[in-house]
CSV table of C-alpha atoms and ligand atoms in Angstrom, one decimal:
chain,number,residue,atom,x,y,z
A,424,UNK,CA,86.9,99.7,69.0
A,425,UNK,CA,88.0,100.7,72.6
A,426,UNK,CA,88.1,104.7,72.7
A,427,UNK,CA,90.3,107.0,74.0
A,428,UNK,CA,88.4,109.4,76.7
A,429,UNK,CA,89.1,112.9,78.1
A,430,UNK,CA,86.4,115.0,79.8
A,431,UNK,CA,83.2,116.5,78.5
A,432,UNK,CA,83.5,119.8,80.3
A,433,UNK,CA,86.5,121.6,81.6
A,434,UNK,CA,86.1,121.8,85.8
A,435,UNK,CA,88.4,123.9,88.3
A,436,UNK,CA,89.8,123.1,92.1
A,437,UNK,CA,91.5,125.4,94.3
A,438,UNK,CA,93.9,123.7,97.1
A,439,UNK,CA,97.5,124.4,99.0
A,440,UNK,CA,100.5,122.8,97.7
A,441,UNK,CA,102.0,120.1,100.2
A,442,UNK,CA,105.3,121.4,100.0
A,443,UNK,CA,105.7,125.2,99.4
A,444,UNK,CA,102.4,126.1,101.0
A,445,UNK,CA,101.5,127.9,98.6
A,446,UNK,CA,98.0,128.2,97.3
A,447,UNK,CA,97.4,127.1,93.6
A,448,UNK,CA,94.5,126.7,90.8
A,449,UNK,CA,93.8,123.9,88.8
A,450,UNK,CA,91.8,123.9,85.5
A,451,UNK,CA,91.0,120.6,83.7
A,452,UNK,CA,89.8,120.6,80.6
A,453,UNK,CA,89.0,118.3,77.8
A,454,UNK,CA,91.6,117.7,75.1
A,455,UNK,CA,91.3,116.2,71.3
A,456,UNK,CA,92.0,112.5,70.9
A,457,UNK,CA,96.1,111.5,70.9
A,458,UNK,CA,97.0,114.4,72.9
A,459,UNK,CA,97.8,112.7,76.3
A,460,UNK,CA,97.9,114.4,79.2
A,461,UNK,CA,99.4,117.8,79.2
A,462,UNK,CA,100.4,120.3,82.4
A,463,UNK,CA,100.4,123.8,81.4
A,464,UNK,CA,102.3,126.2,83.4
A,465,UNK,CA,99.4,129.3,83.4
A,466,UNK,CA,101.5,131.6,85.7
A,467,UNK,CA,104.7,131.5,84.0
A,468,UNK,CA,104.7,135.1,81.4
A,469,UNK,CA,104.6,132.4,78.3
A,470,UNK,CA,102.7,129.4,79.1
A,471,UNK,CA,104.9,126.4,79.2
A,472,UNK,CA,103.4,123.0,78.2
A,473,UNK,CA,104.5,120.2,80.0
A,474,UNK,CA,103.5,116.9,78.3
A,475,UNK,CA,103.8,113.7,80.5
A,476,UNK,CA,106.4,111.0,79.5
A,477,UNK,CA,109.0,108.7,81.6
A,478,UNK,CA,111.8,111.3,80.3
A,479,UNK,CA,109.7,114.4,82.1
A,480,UNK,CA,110.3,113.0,85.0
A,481,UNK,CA,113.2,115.4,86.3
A,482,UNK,CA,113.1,114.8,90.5
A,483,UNK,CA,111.7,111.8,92.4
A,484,UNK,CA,112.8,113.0,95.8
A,485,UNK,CA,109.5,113.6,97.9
A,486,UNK,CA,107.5,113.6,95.2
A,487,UNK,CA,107.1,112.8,91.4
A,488,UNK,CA,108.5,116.2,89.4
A,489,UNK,CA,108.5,116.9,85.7
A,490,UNK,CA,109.9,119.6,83.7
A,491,UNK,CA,110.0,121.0,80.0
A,492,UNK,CA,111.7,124.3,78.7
A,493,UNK,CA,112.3,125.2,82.0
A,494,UNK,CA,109.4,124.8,84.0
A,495,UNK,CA,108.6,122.3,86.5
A,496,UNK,CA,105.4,120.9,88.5
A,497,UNK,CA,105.8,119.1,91.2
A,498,UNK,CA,103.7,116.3,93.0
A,499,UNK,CA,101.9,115.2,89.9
A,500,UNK,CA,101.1,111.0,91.4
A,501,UNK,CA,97.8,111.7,92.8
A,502,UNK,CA,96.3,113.2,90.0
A,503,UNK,CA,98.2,111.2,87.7
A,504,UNK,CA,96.7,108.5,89.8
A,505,UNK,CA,93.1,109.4,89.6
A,506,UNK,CA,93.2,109.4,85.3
A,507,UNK,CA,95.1,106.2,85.4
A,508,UNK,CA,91.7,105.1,87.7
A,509,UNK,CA,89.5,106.6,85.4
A,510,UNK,CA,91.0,105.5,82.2
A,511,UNK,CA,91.6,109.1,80.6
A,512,UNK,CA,94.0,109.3,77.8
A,513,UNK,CA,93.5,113.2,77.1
A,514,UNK,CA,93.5,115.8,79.1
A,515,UNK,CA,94.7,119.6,79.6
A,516,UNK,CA,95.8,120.4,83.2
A,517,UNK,CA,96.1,124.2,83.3
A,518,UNK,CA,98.1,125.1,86.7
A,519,UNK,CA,99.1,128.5,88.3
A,520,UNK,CA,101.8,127.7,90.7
A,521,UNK,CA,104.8,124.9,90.8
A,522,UNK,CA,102.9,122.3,92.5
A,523,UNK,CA,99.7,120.1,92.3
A,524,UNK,CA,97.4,121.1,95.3
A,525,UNK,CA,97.8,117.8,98.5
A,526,UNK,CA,93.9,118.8,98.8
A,527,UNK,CA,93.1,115.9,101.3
A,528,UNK,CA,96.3,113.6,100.5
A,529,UNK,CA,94.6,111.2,98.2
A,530,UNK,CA,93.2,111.2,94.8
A,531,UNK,CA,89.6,110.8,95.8
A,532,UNK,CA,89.0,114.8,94.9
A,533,UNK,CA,90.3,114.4,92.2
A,534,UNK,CA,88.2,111.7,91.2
A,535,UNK,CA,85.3,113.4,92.1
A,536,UNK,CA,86.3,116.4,89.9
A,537,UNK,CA,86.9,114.3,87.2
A,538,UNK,CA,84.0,112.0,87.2
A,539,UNK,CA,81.7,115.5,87.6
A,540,UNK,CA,82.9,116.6,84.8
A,541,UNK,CA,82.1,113.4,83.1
A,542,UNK,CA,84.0,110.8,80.8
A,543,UNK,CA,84.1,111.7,77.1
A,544,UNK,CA,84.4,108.6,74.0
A,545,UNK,CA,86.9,109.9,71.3
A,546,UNK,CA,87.3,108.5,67.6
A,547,UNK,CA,90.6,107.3,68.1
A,548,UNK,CA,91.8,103.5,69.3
A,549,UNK,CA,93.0,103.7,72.9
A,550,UNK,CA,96.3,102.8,73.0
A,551,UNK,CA,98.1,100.4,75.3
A,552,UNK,CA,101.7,99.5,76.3
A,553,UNK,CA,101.8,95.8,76.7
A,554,UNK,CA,104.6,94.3,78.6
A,555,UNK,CA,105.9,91.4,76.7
A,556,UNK,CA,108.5,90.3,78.8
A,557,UNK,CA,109.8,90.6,82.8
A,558,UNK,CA,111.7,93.8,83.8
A,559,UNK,CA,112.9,94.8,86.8
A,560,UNK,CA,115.0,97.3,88.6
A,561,UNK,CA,116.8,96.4,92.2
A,562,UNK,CA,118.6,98.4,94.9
A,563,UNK,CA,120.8,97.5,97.5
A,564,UNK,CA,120.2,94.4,99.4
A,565,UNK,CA,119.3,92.7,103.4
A,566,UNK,CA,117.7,96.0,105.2
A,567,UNK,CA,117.9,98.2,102.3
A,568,UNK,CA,117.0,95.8,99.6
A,569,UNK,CA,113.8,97.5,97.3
A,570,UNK,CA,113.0,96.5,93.8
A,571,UNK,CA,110.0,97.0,91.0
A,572,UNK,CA,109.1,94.6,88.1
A,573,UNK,CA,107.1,94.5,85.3
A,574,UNK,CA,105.5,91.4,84.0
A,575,UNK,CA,102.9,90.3,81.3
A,576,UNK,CA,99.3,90.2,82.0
A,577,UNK,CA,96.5,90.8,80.1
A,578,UNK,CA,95.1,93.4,81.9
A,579,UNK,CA,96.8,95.8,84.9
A,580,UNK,CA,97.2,94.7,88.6
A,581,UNK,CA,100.0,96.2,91.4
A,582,UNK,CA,100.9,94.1,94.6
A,583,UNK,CA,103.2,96.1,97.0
A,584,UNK,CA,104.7,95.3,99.9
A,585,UNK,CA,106.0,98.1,102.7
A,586,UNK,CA,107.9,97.2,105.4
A,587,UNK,CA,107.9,99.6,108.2
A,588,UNK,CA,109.2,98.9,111.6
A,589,UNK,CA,106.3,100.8,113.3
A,590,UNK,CA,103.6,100.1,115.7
A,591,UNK,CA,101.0,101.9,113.7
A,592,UNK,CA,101.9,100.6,110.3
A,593,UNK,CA,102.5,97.0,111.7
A,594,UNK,CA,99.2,96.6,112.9
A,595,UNK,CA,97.6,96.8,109.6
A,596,UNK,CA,98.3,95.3,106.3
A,597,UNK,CA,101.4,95.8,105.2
A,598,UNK,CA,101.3,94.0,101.7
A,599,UNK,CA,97.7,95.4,99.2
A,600,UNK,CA,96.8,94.0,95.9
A,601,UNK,CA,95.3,95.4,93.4
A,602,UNK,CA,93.5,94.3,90.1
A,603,UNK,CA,92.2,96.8,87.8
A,604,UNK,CA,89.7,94.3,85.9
A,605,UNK,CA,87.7,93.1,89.6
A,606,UNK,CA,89.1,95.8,91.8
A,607,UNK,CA,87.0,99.3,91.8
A,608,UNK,CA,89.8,102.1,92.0
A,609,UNK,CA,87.6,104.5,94.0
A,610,UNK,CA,86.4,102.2,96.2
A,611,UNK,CA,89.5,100.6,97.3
A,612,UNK,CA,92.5,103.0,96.6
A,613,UNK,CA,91.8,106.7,95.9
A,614,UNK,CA,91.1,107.4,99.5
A,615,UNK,CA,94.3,106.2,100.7
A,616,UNK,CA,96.1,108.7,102.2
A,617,UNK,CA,99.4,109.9,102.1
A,618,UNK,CA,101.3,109.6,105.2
A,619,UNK,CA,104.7,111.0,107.5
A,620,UNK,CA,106.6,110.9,110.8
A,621,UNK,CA,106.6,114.0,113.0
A,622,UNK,CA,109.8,114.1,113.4
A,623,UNK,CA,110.4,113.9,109.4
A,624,UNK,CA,107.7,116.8,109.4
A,625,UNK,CA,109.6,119.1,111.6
A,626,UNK,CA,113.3,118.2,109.4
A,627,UNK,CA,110.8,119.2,105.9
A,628,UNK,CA,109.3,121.8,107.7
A,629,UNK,CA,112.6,123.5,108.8
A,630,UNK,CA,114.0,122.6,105.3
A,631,UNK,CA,111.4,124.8,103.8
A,632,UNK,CA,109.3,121.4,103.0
A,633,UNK,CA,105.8,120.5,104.1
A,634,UNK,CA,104.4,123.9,104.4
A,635,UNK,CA,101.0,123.3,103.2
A,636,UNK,CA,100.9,119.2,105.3
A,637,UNK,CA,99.0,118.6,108.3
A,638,UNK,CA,96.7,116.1,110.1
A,639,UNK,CA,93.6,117.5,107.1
A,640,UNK,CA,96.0,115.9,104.3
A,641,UNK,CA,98.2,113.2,105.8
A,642,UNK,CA,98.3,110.6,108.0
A,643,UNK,CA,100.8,111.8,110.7
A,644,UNK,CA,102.7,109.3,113.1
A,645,UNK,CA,104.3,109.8,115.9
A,646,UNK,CA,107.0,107.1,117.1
A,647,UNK,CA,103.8,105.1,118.2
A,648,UNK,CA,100.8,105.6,116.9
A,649,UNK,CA,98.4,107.6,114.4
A,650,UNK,CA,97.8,110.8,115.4
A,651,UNK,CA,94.4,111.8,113.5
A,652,UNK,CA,91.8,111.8,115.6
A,653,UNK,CA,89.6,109.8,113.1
A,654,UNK,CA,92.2,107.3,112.7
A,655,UNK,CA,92.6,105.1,109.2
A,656,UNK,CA,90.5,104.7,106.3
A,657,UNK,CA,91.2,101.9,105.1
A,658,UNK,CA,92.9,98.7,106.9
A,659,UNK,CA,96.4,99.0,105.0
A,660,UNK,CA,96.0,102.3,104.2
A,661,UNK,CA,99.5,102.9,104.3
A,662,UNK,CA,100.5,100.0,101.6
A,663,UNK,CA,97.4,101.4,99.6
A,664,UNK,CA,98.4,104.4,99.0
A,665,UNK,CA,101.6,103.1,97.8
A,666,UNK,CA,99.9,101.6,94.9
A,667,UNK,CA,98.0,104.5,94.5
A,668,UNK,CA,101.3,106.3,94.3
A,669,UNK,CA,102.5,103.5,91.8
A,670,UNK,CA,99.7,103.7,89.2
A,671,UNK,CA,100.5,107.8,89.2
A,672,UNK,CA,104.1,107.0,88.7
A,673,UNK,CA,103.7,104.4,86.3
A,674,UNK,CA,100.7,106.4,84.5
A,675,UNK,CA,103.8,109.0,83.3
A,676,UNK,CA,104.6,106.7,80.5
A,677,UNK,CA,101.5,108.1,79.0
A,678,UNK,CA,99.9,105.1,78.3
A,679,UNK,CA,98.1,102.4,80.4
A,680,UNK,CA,100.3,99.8,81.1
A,681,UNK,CA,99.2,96.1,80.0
A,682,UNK,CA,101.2,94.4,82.6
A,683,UNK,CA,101.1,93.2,86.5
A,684,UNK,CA,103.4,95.7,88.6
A,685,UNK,CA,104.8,94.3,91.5
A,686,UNK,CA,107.5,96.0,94.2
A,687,UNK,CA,109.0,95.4,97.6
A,688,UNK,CA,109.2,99.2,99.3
A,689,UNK,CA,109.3,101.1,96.0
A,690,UNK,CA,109.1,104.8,95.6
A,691,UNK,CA,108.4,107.3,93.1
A,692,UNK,CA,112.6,107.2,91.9
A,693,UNK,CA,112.5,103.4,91.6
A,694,UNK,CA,108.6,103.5,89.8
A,695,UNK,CA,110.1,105.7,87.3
A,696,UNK,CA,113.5,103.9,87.2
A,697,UNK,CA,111.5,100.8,86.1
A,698,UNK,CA,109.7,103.1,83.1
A,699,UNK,CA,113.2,104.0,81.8
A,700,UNK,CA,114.0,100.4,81.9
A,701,UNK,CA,111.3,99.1,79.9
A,702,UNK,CA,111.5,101.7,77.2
A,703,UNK,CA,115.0,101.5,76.7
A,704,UNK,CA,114.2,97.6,75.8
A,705,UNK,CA,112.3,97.6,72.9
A,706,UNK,CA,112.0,93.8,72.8
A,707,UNK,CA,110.1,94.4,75.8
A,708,UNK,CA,106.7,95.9,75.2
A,709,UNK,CA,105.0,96.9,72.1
A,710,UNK,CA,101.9,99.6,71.2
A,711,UNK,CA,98.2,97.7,71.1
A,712,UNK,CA,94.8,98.7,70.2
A,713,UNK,CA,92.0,96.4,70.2
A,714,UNK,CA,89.4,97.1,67.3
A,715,UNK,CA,86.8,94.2,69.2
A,716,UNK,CA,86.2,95.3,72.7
A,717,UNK,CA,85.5,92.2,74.4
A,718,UNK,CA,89.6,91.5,73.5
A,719,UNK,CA,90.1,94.3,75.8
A,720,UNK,CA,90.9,93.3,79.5
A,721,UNK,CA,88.9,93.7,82.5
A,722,UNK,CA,88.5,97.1,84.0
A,723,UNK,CA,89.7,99.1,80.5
A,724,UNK,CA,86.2,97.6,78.6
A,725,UNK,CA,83.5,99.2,80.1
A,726,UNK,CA,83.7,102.7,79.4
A,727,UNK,CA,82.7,105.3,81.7
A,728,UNK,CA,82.3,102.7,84.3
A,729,UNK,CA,80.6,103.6,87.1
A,730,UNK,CA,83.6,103.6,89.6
B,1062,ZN,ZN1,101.4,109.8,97.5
């Protein structure tokens, strides 16, 4: 049988949240087989669980939001990100202010936290969303067309293509794939880095945005060129941490996706746009569990691979 997995031990971070600045405290712990992945709102004078689904999702702008019984936590993708990497189904994330911590703009620490912790096997089938048939959601059209589908694969890869008109994002890859089953998450996406204009910087900043973002958790552009001093990390940074941004968003449905994800200048709206799409077709994907392991695709088989 292929087993769920949470964490053996529960592990902490402490970081600055990219938009209010303000500083915040994560605690991961393990949690009991068909739980999913659950926010808790620590600070709050009752403790407000927040249990991930495509309906949580209550603000895209920015950033990925969700909300229950009144509570929200904001910038949730990287993280999400990093367990969709990992392959956890389980998981408690205990959190003392409104928004996840940018830490360095990627979900490598996160990963780190995670794999230090360590990967637990639980007694319970993991269980899939398979994608049965193409769906697909599309906005506008010539400059300002963008769209997201889903189609079936036996397994879970992402292809996105970005299309900035800038010097520094033209000069590298602007279209990344992605396949789960021969791709190695850590390795080629969780360092991606999250990235902004200056001039969008200074609009957030005087909008109260972007109080906690800067040149240790973003890449920053001017109207020419990259402004860290130790430049990229990856060739196509910029489309990679799109798709790192897409297996977050899409990781909200609270299952892994069996499908191929594919999207021309998607964002976190759209990603979770596609989600609501799929769900309300029920002709369109159904539950699976696979009993035999070696039926189970690439890249969800091994368990605790070494990333
Ligand atoms: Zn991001």
């Amino acid at each position: 049988m292929l087993q769920q997995r949470t964490i053996k031990t529960l592990t902490r971070a402490v970081g600055v949240g990219l938009h209010s600045g303000q500083r915040v405290e994560l605690t991961l712990r393990p949690a009991q087989a068909d739980t999913g992945i659950v926010f808790r709102r620590v600070d709050l004078p009752e403790p407000v669980d927040i249990p991930i689904t495509a309906m949580a999702v209550v603000d895209t702008r920015m950033a990925s939001t969700i909300g229950a019984g009144g509570a929200k936590v904001h910038t949730v993708e990287h993280l999400m990100s990093a367990c969709a990497g990992l392959g956890l189904d389980n998981l408690y994330i205990d959190i003392t202010a409104e928004e996840v911590p940018i830490l360095d703009g990627s979900s490598a620490s996160f990963v780190f936290l995670l794999q230090s912790a360590g990967v637990e096997l639980q007694n319970a089938p993991k269980r899939f969303i398979r994608v049965k048939r193409p769906v697909e959601v599309r906005e506008g059209d010539g400059n300002h067309l963008k769209w997201a589908r889903l189609d079936p694969y036996h397994g879970f890869k992402l292809r996105f293509e970005i299309d900035f008109a800038h010097p520094a994002v033209d000069s590298t890859g602007q279209s990344v794939e992605f396949d789960l089953g021969s791709g190695n998450y850590t390795r080629d996406i969780a360092r991606a880095r999250t990235f902004g204009f200056t001039k969008d910087v200074e609009m957030l900043r005087s909008n109260g945005l972007a109080l906690g973002g800067g040149l240790d958790n973003a890449i920053v552009m001017d109207d020419y060129k990259v402004l860290n001093s130790d430049g990229l990390r990856y060739d196509a940074e910029f489309a990679r941490h799109k798709i790192l941004d897409a297996m977050g968003d899409l990781y909200l449905v609270g299952k892994p996706l069996l499908a191929a994800y594919s999207a021309f200048r998607s964002g976190h709206a759209m990603n979770n746009l596609l989600l609501r799409e799929l769900l309300a077709h029920e002709d369109a994907w159904e539950i699976v569990t696979f009993q035999n392991e070696r039926h189970a695709p690439a890249g969800f088989a091994q368990p605790a691979r070494a990333w």
